[in-house]
Amino acid sequence: MIASVLPTYNRAPLSFTLGEGSWLTTDDGRRFLDLGAGIAVNALGHAHPALVAALTEQAQRVWHVSNLYRIPQQQALADALVANTFADSVFFTNSGTEAAELAIKMVRKYWHDRGEDRPTILSFEGAFHGRSTGAIAAAGSEKLTHGFGPLMPGFKVLPWGDHDALDAALDESVAAVMIEPVQGEGGIRPLPDPCLKGLRAACDRTGALLVLDEVQCGMGRTGRLFAHEWSGVAPDIMMVAKGIGGGFPLGAVLTTEAAGAPMSAGTHGSTYGGNPLACSVGLKVMEIIADPAFLAEVTRKAGLLRQKLEGLVAEHPDTYTEVRGLGLMLGLQCRLPNTDVTAAARDAGLLVVPAADNVIRLLPALNIPDEDLAEAVIRLGQAASAMTQA
Ligand SMILES: *Cc1c(COP(=O)(O)O)cnc(C)c1O
């Protein structure tokens, strides 16, 4: 008999009843140090007092109104995003997948309105843009697409890091290039700054739009508000979600005026997107994370964690082989199977998230205390010892 919850997840045998900062407590009273943060969602940890206050204050006023009306909280969050990024305009969604869908629609509408036939969006192996029909077609991997054909046409998936393949593919038939500045599900693979610069220049040569998926690497995760800022170039369109809601479902598409203007009244919509609850929380998250002093702290903590992880790899080469990533978006490539390492870490009271390329992801809350970072590395060491002694 099928489970009452559709069995699309292999779930760990844990359920949490309380979250405080970077710690989660189970129903039977065990405490876990959370370095997964709901997969980069709980960017300010669990139950951050300022977010709890923002949510509960708004909850006592009005939860939901339709986008048929003006929503001041949505307006305020859009203004904050526009003031702090490349963007001129923002559309709010409830998830990263919805943001990816809109980004794809925007690219198509942009070229439609210019009267040019540009059927192809270039994307990259190892990408993850969500689970909708459009998003799985964009990523293209067998793992995501198997059994779900016919796939939505209009994507060409290129090898990661193959400049010649990109040069050959990027012609006047290309509407846009879609890429994560740091691949998350793909195994924490950062796109080097010169590559993002080169990609921007290549797009400019043919007019193709540059679409960045910062759903996982954005919102302060790498130590800048958005990861592309490290390279000094800006996209035309950007998807955001995960951290922007700090745990409340919220996503967004940020766009330049040129790429956004074709989306006139009636071309797109969302019942829940940009609702007062989500935007009240999102505004508070933005206020905290966009502060340069906060971002500097992320970079300092990231340096600390990275240094400790390098030590861990040196000490446990039979378990861990390499540290990679940017800011507090770090991956540990494993010699032993990453799912076994994830389970061993769990046994040591530490939550991490597996990714492709036999990597475990460390995506702590951006405000995690230094002592919790130190404790996490101790527990990764304990996990390694337990595995190699077993
Ligand atoms: C998680 C993720 C998505 C999908 O977001 P959902 O909120 O799960 O729909 C898209 N792109 C990237 C890079 C992600 O990490």
GROMACS .gro file of N, CA, C and O in nm, residues 44-152:
model
  436
   44LEU      N    1   1.904   3.272   0.871
   44LEU     CA    2   1.933   3.337   0.999
   44LEU      C    3   1.908   3.241   1.115
   44LEU      O    4   1.884   3.284   1.229
   45GLY      N    5   1.913   3.112   1.087
   45GLY     CA    6   1.891   3.011   1.190
   45GLY      C    7   1.743   2.994   1.217
   45GLY      O    8   1.658   3.054   1.151
   46HIS      N    9   1.713   2.909   1.314
   46HIS     CA   10   1.574   2.880   1.349
   46HIS      C   11   1.523   2.980   1.452
   46HIS      O   12   1.595   3.018   1.545
   47ALA      N   13   1.399   3.022   1.432
   47ALA     CA   14   1.329   3.107   1.530
   47ALA      C   15   1.406   3.235   1.563
   47ALA      O   16   1.413   3.276   1.678
   48HIS      N   17   1.463   3.300   1.463
   48HIS     CA   18   1.528   3.429   1.486
   48HIS      C   19   1.425   3.527   1.541
   48HIS      O   20   1.319   3.547   1.480
   49PRO      N   21   1.453   3.590   1.656
   49PRO     CA   22   1.350   3.673   1.721
   49PRO      C   23   1.294   3.783   1.630
   49PRO      O   24   1.173   3.809   1.633
   50ALA      N   25   1.378   3.844   1.549
   50ALA     CA   26   1.329   3.953   1.462
   50ALA      C   27   1.236   3.899   1.354
   50ALA      O   28   1.140   3.966   1.314
   51LEU      N   29   1.262   3.777   1.307
   51LEU     CA   30   1.174   3.718   1.205
   51LEU      C   31   1.044   3.669   1.268
   51LEU      O   32   0.936   3.684   1.208
   52VAL      N   33   1.054   3.612   1.388
   52VAL     CA   34   0.933   3.570   1.459
   52VAL      C   35   0.844   3.693   1.482
   52VAL      O   36   0.722   3.689   1.460
   53ALA      N   37   0.905   3.804   1.521
   53ALA     CA   38   0.827   3.926   1.546
   53ALA      C   39   0.764   3.977   1.417
   53ALA      O   40   0.645   4.012   1.414
   54ALA      N   41   0.841   3.979   1.307
   54ALA     CA   42   0.787   4.028   1.180
   54ALA      C   43   0.668   3.943   1.136
   54ALA      O   44   0.565   3.995   1.091
   55LEU      N   45   0.683   3.810   1.151
   55LEU     CA   46   0.576   3.719   1.108
   55LEU      C   47   0.452   3.734   1.196
   55LEU      O   48   0.340   3.745   1.145
   56THR      N   49   0.472   3.735   1.327
   56THR     CA   50   0.354   3.735   1.416
   56THR      C   51   0.284   3.871   1.413
   56THR      O   52   0.162   3.876   1.418
   57GLU      N   53   0.361   3.979   1.400
   57GLU     CA   54   0.295   4.110   1.391
   57GLU      C   55   0.208   4.119   1.266
   57GLU      O   56   0.094   4.165   1.271
   58GLN      N   57   0.263   4.070   1.154
   58GLN     CA   58   0.183   4.074   1.031
   58GLN      C   59   0.066   3.977   1.040
   58GLN      O   60  -0.044   4.007   0.990
   59ALA      N   61   0.088   3.862   1.106
   59ALA     CA   62  -0.019   3.761   1.115
   59ALA      C   63  -0.141   3.815   1.189
   59ALA      O   64  -0.253   3.769   1.165
   60GLN      N   65  -0.119   3.911   1.277
   60GLN     CA   66  -0.232   3.967   1.351
   60GLN      C   67  -0.307   4.073   1.271
   60GLN      O   68  -0.413   4.118   1.312
   61ARG      N   69  -0.250   4.113   1.155
   61ARG     CA   70  -0.316   4.218   1.076
   61ARG      C   71  -0.386   4.158   0.954
   61ARG      O   72  -0.508   4.148   0.951
   62VAL      N   73  -0.307   4.115   0.855
   62VAL     CA   74  -0.370   4.054   0.737
   62VAL      C   75  -0.270   3.956   0.675
   62VAL      O   76  -0.154   3.988   0.657
   63TRP      N   77  -0.318   3.831   0.651
   63TRP     CA   78  -0.230   3.726   0.599
   63TRP      C   79  -0.217   3.736   0.449
   63TRP      O   80  -0.109   3.730   0.394
   64HIS      N   81  -0.332   3.741   0.385
   64HIS     CA   82  -0.333   3.727   0.240
   64HIS      C   83  -0.428   3.827   0.178
   64HIS      O   84  -0.541   3.841   0.227
   65VAL      N   85  -0.384   3.893   0.077
   65VAL     CA   86  -0.475   3.965  -0.012
   65VAL      C   87  -0.431   3.933  -0.153
   65VAL      O   88  -0.317   3.896  -0.177
   66SER      N   89  -0.520   3.946  -0.246
   66SER     CA   90  -0.488   3.914  -0.384
   66SER      C   91  -0.396   4.021  -0.443
   66SER      O   92  -0.397   4.137  -0.400
   67ASN      N   93  -0.322   3.980  -0.544
   67ASN     CA   94  -0.241   4.075  -0.621
   67ASN      C   95  -0.329   4.165  -0.708
   67ASN      O   96  -0.276   4.245  -0.786
   68LEU      N   97  -0.460   4.152  -0.695
   68LEU     CA   98  -0.549   4.249  -0.758
   68LEU      C   99  -0.541   4.384  -0.686
   68LEU      O  100  -0.591   4.485  -0.735
   69TYR      N  101  -0.477   4.382  -0.566
   69TYR     CA  102  -0.465   4.504  -0.486
   69TYR      C  103  -0.320   4.537  -0.462
   69TYR      O  104  -0.233   4.452  -0.479
   70ARG      N  105  -0.295   4.659  -0.419
   70ARG     CA  106  -0.159   4.697  -0.382
   70ARG      C  107  -0.122   4.631  -0.251
   70ARG      O  108  -0.205   4.623  -0.160
   71ILE      N  109   0.002   4.583  -0.240
   71ILE     CA  110   0.047   4.516  -0.118
   71ILE      C  111   0.171   4.590  -0.068
   71ILE      O  112   0.280   4.574  -0.123
   72PRO      N  113   0.155   4.673   0.034
   72PRO     CA  114   0.267   4.760   0.078
   72PRO      C  115   0.392   4.682   0.118
   72PRO      O  116   0.505   4.727   0.092
   73GLN      N  117   0.373   4.565   0.181
   73GLN     CA  118   0.490   4.486   0.224
   73GLN      C  119   0.568   4.436   0.100
   73GLN      O  120   0.691   4.431   0.101
   74GLN      N  121   0.494   4.402  -0.005
   74GLN     CA  122   0.557   4.357  -0.129
   74GLN      C  123   0.632   4.473  -0.195
   74GLN      O  124   0.745   4.458  -0.244
   75GLN      N  125   0.568   4.588  -0.195
   75GLN     CA  126   0.631   4.708  -0.252
   75GLN      C  127   0.761   4.740  -0.178
   75GLN      O  128   0.864   4.768  -0.240
   76ALA      N  129   0.756   4.731  -0.045
   76ALA     CA  130   0.874   4.765   0.036
   76ALA      C  131   0.989   4.667   0.008
   76ALA      O  132   1.105   4.707  -0.003
   77LEU      N  133   0.956   4.538  -0.004
   77LEU     CA  134   1.061   4.439  -0.030
   77LEU      C  135   1.118   4.457  -0.171
   77LEU      O  136   1.240   4.448  -0.192
   78ALA      N  137   1.031   4.485  -0.268
   78ALA     CA  138   1.079   4.511  -0.404
   78ALA      C  139   1.172   4.632  -0.405
   78ALA      O  140   1.280   4.629  -0.466
   79ASP      N  141   1.133   4.737  -0.334
   79ASP     CA  142   1.218   4.858  -0.328
   79ASP      C  143   1.354   4.826  -0.267
   79ASP      O  144   1.457   4.873  -0.315
   80ALA      N  145   1.354   4.744  -0.162
   80ALA     CA  146   1.480   4.708  -0.096
   80ALA      C  147   1.568   4.627  -0.191
   80ALA      O  148   1.690   4.648  -0.197
   81LEU      N  149   1.509   4.533  -0.265
   81LEU     CA  150   1.587   4.452  -0.358
   81LEU      C  151   1.642   4.537  -0.472
   81LEU      O  152   1.757   4.523  -0.513
   82VAL      N  153   1.559   4.627  -0.523
   82VAL     CA  154   1.603   4.715  -0.632
   82VAL      C  155   1.716   4.806  -0.583
   82VAL      O  156   1.816   4.827  -0.653
   83ALA      N  157   1.703   4.857  -0.460
   83ALA     CA  158   1.804   4.949  -0.406
   83ALA      C  159   1.939   4.878  -0.384
   83ALA      O  160   2.044   4.941  -0.390
   84ASN      N  161   1.935   4.747  -0.361
   84ASN     CA  162   2.057   4.676  -0.323
   84ASN      C  163   2.116   4.587  -0.432
   84ASN      O  164   2.213   4.516  -0.405
   85THR      N  165   2.056   4.587  -0.550
   85THR     CA  166   2.104   4.497  -0.656
   85THR      C  167   2.105   4.566  -0.792
   85THR      O  168   2.066   4.682  -0.804
   86PHE      N  169   2.140   4.489  -0.895
   86PHE     CA  170   2.138   4.535  -1.035
   86PHE      C  171   1.995   4.562  -1.083
   86PHE      O  172   1.975   4.628  -1.184
   87ALA      N  173   1.896   4.508  -1.011
   87ALA     CA  174   1.762   4.497  -1.068
   87ALA      C  175   1.687   4.630  -1.070
   87ALA      O  176   1.708   4.716  -0.984
   88ASP      N  177   1.597   4.641  -1.168
   88ASP     CA  178   1.505   4.756  -1.176
   88ASP      C  179   1.366   4.717  -1.131
   88ASP      O  180   1.283   4.803  -1.104
   89SER      N  181   1.337   4.585  -1.130
   89SER     CA  182   1.201   4.540  -1.103
   89SER      C  183   1.204   4.397  -1.051
   89SER      O  184   1.297   4.321  -1.079
   90VAL      N  185   1.099   4.361  -0.977
   90VAL     CA  186   1.095   4.230  -0.909
   90VAL      C  187   0.955   4.170  -0.920
   90VAL      O  188   0.855   4.241  -0.906
   91PHE      N  189   0.949   4.038  -0.944
   91PHE     CA  190   0.823   3.963  -0.933
   91PHE      C  191   0.841   3.860  -0.822
   91PHE      O  192   0.939   3.786  -0.821
   92PHE      N  193   0.744   3.850  -0.731
   92PHE     CA  194   0.758   3.757  -0.620
   92PHE      C  195   0.684   3.626  -0.647
   92PHE      O  196   0.572   3.625  -0.697
   93THR      N  197   0.752   3.516  -0.608
   93THR     CA  198   0.698   3.381  -0.622
   93THR      C  199   0.700   3.317  -0.483
   93THR      O  200   0.736   3.383  -0.385
   94ASN      N  201   0.665   3.190  -0.478
   94ASN     CA  202   0.667   3.117  -0.351
   94ASN      C  203   0.782   3.018  -0.343
   94ASN      O  204   0.800   2.953  -0.241
   95SER      N  205   0.858   3.005  -0.450
   95SER     CA  206   0.964   2.904  -0.453
   95SER      C  207   1.063   2.935  -0.564
   95SER      O  208   1.037   3.019  -0.652
   96GLY      N  209   1.175   2.863  -0.559
   96GLY     CA  210   1.275   2.878  -0.663
   96GLY      C  211   1.227   2.825  -0.797
   96GLY      O  212   1.257   2.883  -0.903
   97THR      N  213   1.154   2.715  -0.794
   97THR     CA  214   1.103   2.658  -0.918
   97THR      C  215   1.014   2.757  -0.993
   97THR      O  216   1.027   2.775  -1.115
   98GLU      N  217   0.925   2.820  -0.918
   98GLU     CA  218   0.837   2.920  -0.981
   98GLU      C  219   0.918   3.036  -1.038
   98GLU      O  220   0.881   3.094  -1.141
   99ALA      N  221   1.025   3.071  -0.968
   99ALA     CA  222   1.110   3.178  -1.019
   99ALA      C  223   1.177   3.135  -1.150
   99ALA      O  224   1.186   3.213  -1.246
  100ALA      N  225   1.220   3.008  -1.156
  100ALA     CA  226   1.282   2.958  -1.279
  100ALA      C  227   1.183   2.958  -1.394
  100ALA      O  228   1.216   2.997  -1.507
  101GLU      N  229   1.061   2.916  -1.365
  101GLU     CA  230   0.957   2.917  -1.469
  101GLU      C  231   0.936   3.057  -1.526
  101GLU      O  232   0.927   3.076  -1.647
  102LEU      N  233   0.926   3.155  -1.435
  102LEU     CA  234   0.904   3.291  -1.483
  102LEU      C  235   1.025   3.341  -1.562
  102LEU      O  236   1.010   3.407  -1.665
  103ALA      N  237   1.145   3.308  -1.514
  103ALA     CA  238   1.265   3.352  -1.586
  103ALA      C  239   1.262   3.300  -1.730
  103ALA      O  240   1.294   3.374  -1.825
  104ILE      N  241   1.223   3.173  -1.745
  104ILE     CA  242   1.216   3.114  -1.880
  104ILE      C  243   1.110   3.188  -1.964
  104ILE      O  244   1.134   3.224  -2.080
  105LYS      N  245   0.995   3.214  -1.904
  105LYS     CA  246   0.891   3.285  -1.977
  105LYS      C  247   0.936   3.426  -2.017
  105LYS      O  248   0.908   3.473  -2.127
  106MET      N  249   1.008   3.492  -1.926
  106MET     CA  250   1.054   3.628  -1.955
  106MET      C  251   1.151   3.631  -2.072
  106MET      O  252   1.146   3.720  -2.157
  107VAL      N  253   1.241   3.533  -2.074
  107VAL     CA  254   1.337   3.524  -2.184
  107VAL      C  255   1.262   3.509  -2.316
  107VAL      O  256   1.291   3.577  -2.416
  108ARG      N  257   1.164   3.419  -2.317
  108ARG     CA  258   1.090   3.394  -2.441
  108ARG      C  259   1.012   3.517  -2.484
  108ARG      O  260   1.009   3.553  -2.603
  109LYS      N  261   0.950   3.585  -2.388
  109LYS     CA  262   0.868   3.701  -2.421
  109LYS      C  263   0.954   3.817  -2.472
  109LYS      O  264   0.913   3.891  -2.563
  110TYR      N  265   1.072   3.828  -2.413
  110TYR     CA  266   1.165   3.934  -2.454
  110TYR      C  267   1.195   3.923  -2.604
  110TYR      O  268   1.184   4.020  -2.678
  111TRP      N  269   1.228   3.800  -2.648
  111TRP     CA  270   1.264   3.783  -2.789
  111TRP      C  271   1.141   3.785  -2.878
  111TRP      O  272   1.146   3.834  -2.991
  112HIS      N  273   1.031   3.733  -2.827
  112HIS     CA  274   0.905   3.741  -2.903
  112HIS      C  275   0.873   3.886  -2.937
  112HIS      O  276   0.841   3.920  -3.052
  113ASP      N  277   0.880   3.974  -2.836
  113ASP     CA  278   0.843   4.113  -2.857
  113ASP      C  279   0.941   4.187  -2.947
  113ASP      O  280   0.907   4.288  -3.007
  114ARG      N  281   1.064   4.137  -2.955
  114ARG     CA  282   1.162   4.197  -3.045
  114ARG      C  283   1.150   4.140  -3.186
  114ARG      O  284   1.225   4.180  -3.276
  115GLY      N  285   1.061   4.041  -3.200
  115GLY     CA  286   1.038   3.984  -3.333
  115GLY      C  287   1.152   3.897  -3.382
  115GLY      O  288   1.170   3.879  -3.502
  116GLU      N  289   1.231   3.844  -3.288
  116GLU     CA  290   1.343   3.757  -3.327
  116GLU      C  291   1.314   3.614  -3.285
  116GLU      O  292   1.264   3.590  -3.176
  117ASP      N  293   1.349   3.521  -3.372
  117ASP     CA  294   1.330   3.380  -3.342
  117ASP      C  295   1.456   3.328  -3.272
  117ASP      O  296   1.556   3.301  -3.338
  118ARG      N  297   1.449   3.317  -3.142
  118ARG     CA  298   1.565   3.268  -3.065
  118ARG      C  299   1.516   3.152  -2.978
  118ARG      O  300   1.478   3.170  -2.863
  119PRO      N  301   1.518   3.031  -3.031
  119PRO     CA  302   1.452   2.919  -2.964
  119PRO      C  303   1.527   2.859  -2.845
  119PRO      O  304   1.469   2.784  -2.767
  120THR      N  305   1.657   2.892  -2.829
  120THR     CA  306   1.738   2.810  -2.738
  120THR      C  307   1.785   2.886  -2.614
  120THR      O  308   1.833   2.998  -2.623
  121ILE      N  309   1.771   2.820  -2.499
  121ILE     CA  310   1.835   2.866  -2.376
  121ILE      C  311   1.948   2.768  -2.345
  121ILE      O  312   1.925   2.647  -2.341
  122LEU      N  313   2.068   2.820  -2.327
  122LEU     CA  314   2.181   2.735  -2.292
  122LEU      C  315   2.185   2.716  -2.140
  122LEU      O  316   2.167   2.812  -2.065
  123SER      N  317   2.209   2.592  -2.100
  123SER     CA  318   2.222   2.563  -1.957
  123SER      C  319   2.338   2.466  -1.941
  123SER      O  320   2.405   2.433  -2.040
  124PHE      N  321   2.363   2.419  -1.818
  124PHE     CA  322   2.487   2.347  -1.792
  124PHE      C  323   2.466   2.218  -1.714
  124PHE      O  324   2.380   2.211  -1.626
  125GLU      N  325   2.547   2.120  -1.747
  125GLU     CA  326   2.545   1.992  -1.676
  125GLU      C  327   2.565   2.014  -1.526
  125GLU      O  328   2.646   2.099  -1.487
  126GLY      N  329   2.492   1.940  -1.448
  126GLY     CA  330   2.504   1.951  -1.302
  126GLY      C  331   2.413   2.057  -1.245
  126GLY      O  332   2.406   2.075  -1.124
  127ALA      N  333   2.343   2.129  -1.334
  127ALA     CA  334   2.256   2.238  -1.288
  127ALA      C  335   2.135   2.183  -1.215
  127ALA      O  336   2.095   2.068  -1.235
  128PHE      N  337   2.079   2.267  -1.132
  128PHE     CA  338   1.949   2.238  -1.071
  128PHE      C  339   1.870   2.368  -1.066
  128PHE      O  340   1.916   2.467  -1.010
  129HIS      N  341   1.753   2.366  -1.129
  129HIS     CA  342   1.669   2.486  -1.130
  129HIS      C  343   1.529   2.458  -1.075
  129HIS      O  344   1.443   2.545  -1.083
  130GLY      N  345   1.506   2.338  -1.023
  130GLY     CA  346   1.376   2.304  -0.968
  130GLY      C  347   1.320   2.181  -1.035
  130GLY      O  348   1.391   2.113  -1.112
  131ARG      N  349   1.193   2.149  -1.007
  131ARG     CA  350   1.135   2.021  -1.047
  131ARG      C  351   1.017   2.035  -1.142
  131ARG      O  352   0.947   1.937  -1.168
  132SER      N  353   0.987   2.156  -1.188
  132SER     CA  354   0.880   2.173  -1.286
  132SER      C  355   0.926   2.119  -1.420
  132SER      O  356   1.045   2.091  -1.441
  133THR      N  357   0.833   2.106  -1.515
  133THR     CA  358   0.870   2.053  -1.646
  133THR      C  359   0.974   2.141  -1.713
  133THR      O  360   1.067   2.091  -1.776
  134GLY      N  361   0.961   2.273  -1.697
  134GLY     CA  362   1.060   2.363  -1.755
  134GLY      C  363   1.194   2.351  -1.686
  134GLY      O  364   1.299   2.345  -1.751
  135ALA      N  365   1.191   2.346  -1.554
  135ALA     CA  366   1.316   2.345  -1.478
  135ALA      C  367   1.394   2.215  -1.498
  135ALA      O  368   1.517   2.217  -1.504
  136ILE      N  369   1.324   2.101  -1.512
  136ILE     CA  370   1.398   1.976  -1.534
  136ILE      C  371   1.452   1.971  -1.677
  136ILE      O  372   1.561   1.919  -1.700
  137ALA      N  373   1.379   2.030  -1.770
  137ALA     CA  374   1.430   2.036  -1.907
  137ALA      C  375   1.554   2.124  -1.912
  137ALA      O  376   1.650   2.095  -1.983
  138ALA      N  377   1.553   2.231  -1.834
  138ALA     CA  378   1.668   2.323  -1.831
  138ALA      C  379   1.791   2.252  -1.775
  138ALA      O  380   1.901   2.269  -1.826
  139ALA      N  381   1.773   2.173  -1.671
  139ALA     CA  382   1.888   2.104  -1.610
  139ALA      C  383   1.928   1.984  -1.695
  139ALA      O  384   2.046   1.957  -1.712
  140GLY      N  385   1.828   1.913  -1.744
  140GLY     CA  386   1.853   1.809  -1.845
  140GLY      C  387   1.906   1.677  -1.794
  140GLY      O  388   1.914   1.582  -1.871
  141SER      N  389   1.941   1.664  -1.667
  141SER     CA  390   2.005   1.540  -1.623
  141SER      C  391   1.904   1.425  -1.624
  141SER      O  392   1.784   1.443  -1.600
  142GLU      N  393   1.956   1.307  -1.648
  142GLU     CA  394   1.878   1.185  -1.650
  142GLU      C  395   1.804   1.167  -1.516
  142GLU      O  396   1.687   1.128  -1.511
  143LYS      N  397   1.875   1.200  -1.409
  143LYS     CA  398   1.819   1.184  -1.274
  143LYS      C  399   1.689   1.264  -1.259
  143LYS      O  400   1.594   1.218  -1.195
  144LEU      N  401   1.684   1.382  -1.316
  144LEU     CA  402   1.566   1.468  -1.301
  144LEU      C  403   1.460   1.440  -1.406
  144LEU      O  404   1.341   1.457  -1.380
  145THR      N  405   1.504   1.399  -1.526
  145THR     CA  406   1.409   1.394  -1.637
  145THR      C  407   1.354   1.255  -1.667
  145THR      O  408   1.252   1.243  -1.734
  146HIS      N  409   1.421   1.148  -1.616
  146HIS     CA  410   1.384   1.012  -1.655
  146HIS      C  411   1.236   0.983  -1.625
  146HIS      O  412   1.191   0.997  -1.511
  147GLY      N  413   1.165   0.944  -1.727
  147GLY     CA  414   1.025   0.907  -1.711
  147GLY      C  415   0.928   1.022  -1.727
  147GLY      O  416   0.807   1.002  -1.724
  148PHE      N  417   0.980   1.141  -1.745
  148PHE     CA  418   0.892   1.258  -1.749
  148PHE      C  419   0.881   1.323  -1.888
  148PHE      O  420   0.838   1.436  -1.900
  149GLY      N  421   0.924   1.248  -1.990
  149GLY     CA  422   0.914   1.302  -2.125
  149GLY      C  423   0.771   1.307  -2.174
  149GLY      O  424   0.684   1.246  -2.111
  150PRO      N  425   0.739   1.373  -2.283
  150PRO     CA  426   0.835   1.454  -2.360
  150PRO      C  427   0.876   1.580  -2.285
  150PRO      O  428   0.794   1.644  -2.223
  151LEU      N  429   1.007   1.608  -2.292
  151LEU     CA  430   1.059   1.725  -2.222
  151LEU      C  431   1.025   1.853  -2.296
  151LEU      O  432   1.012   1.854  -2.418
  152MET      N  433   1.012   1.959  -2.221
  152MET     CA  434   0.988   2.090  -2.281
  152MET      C  435   1.107   2.125  -2.371
  152MET      O  436   1.221   2.116  -2.327
   0.00000   0.00000   0.00000
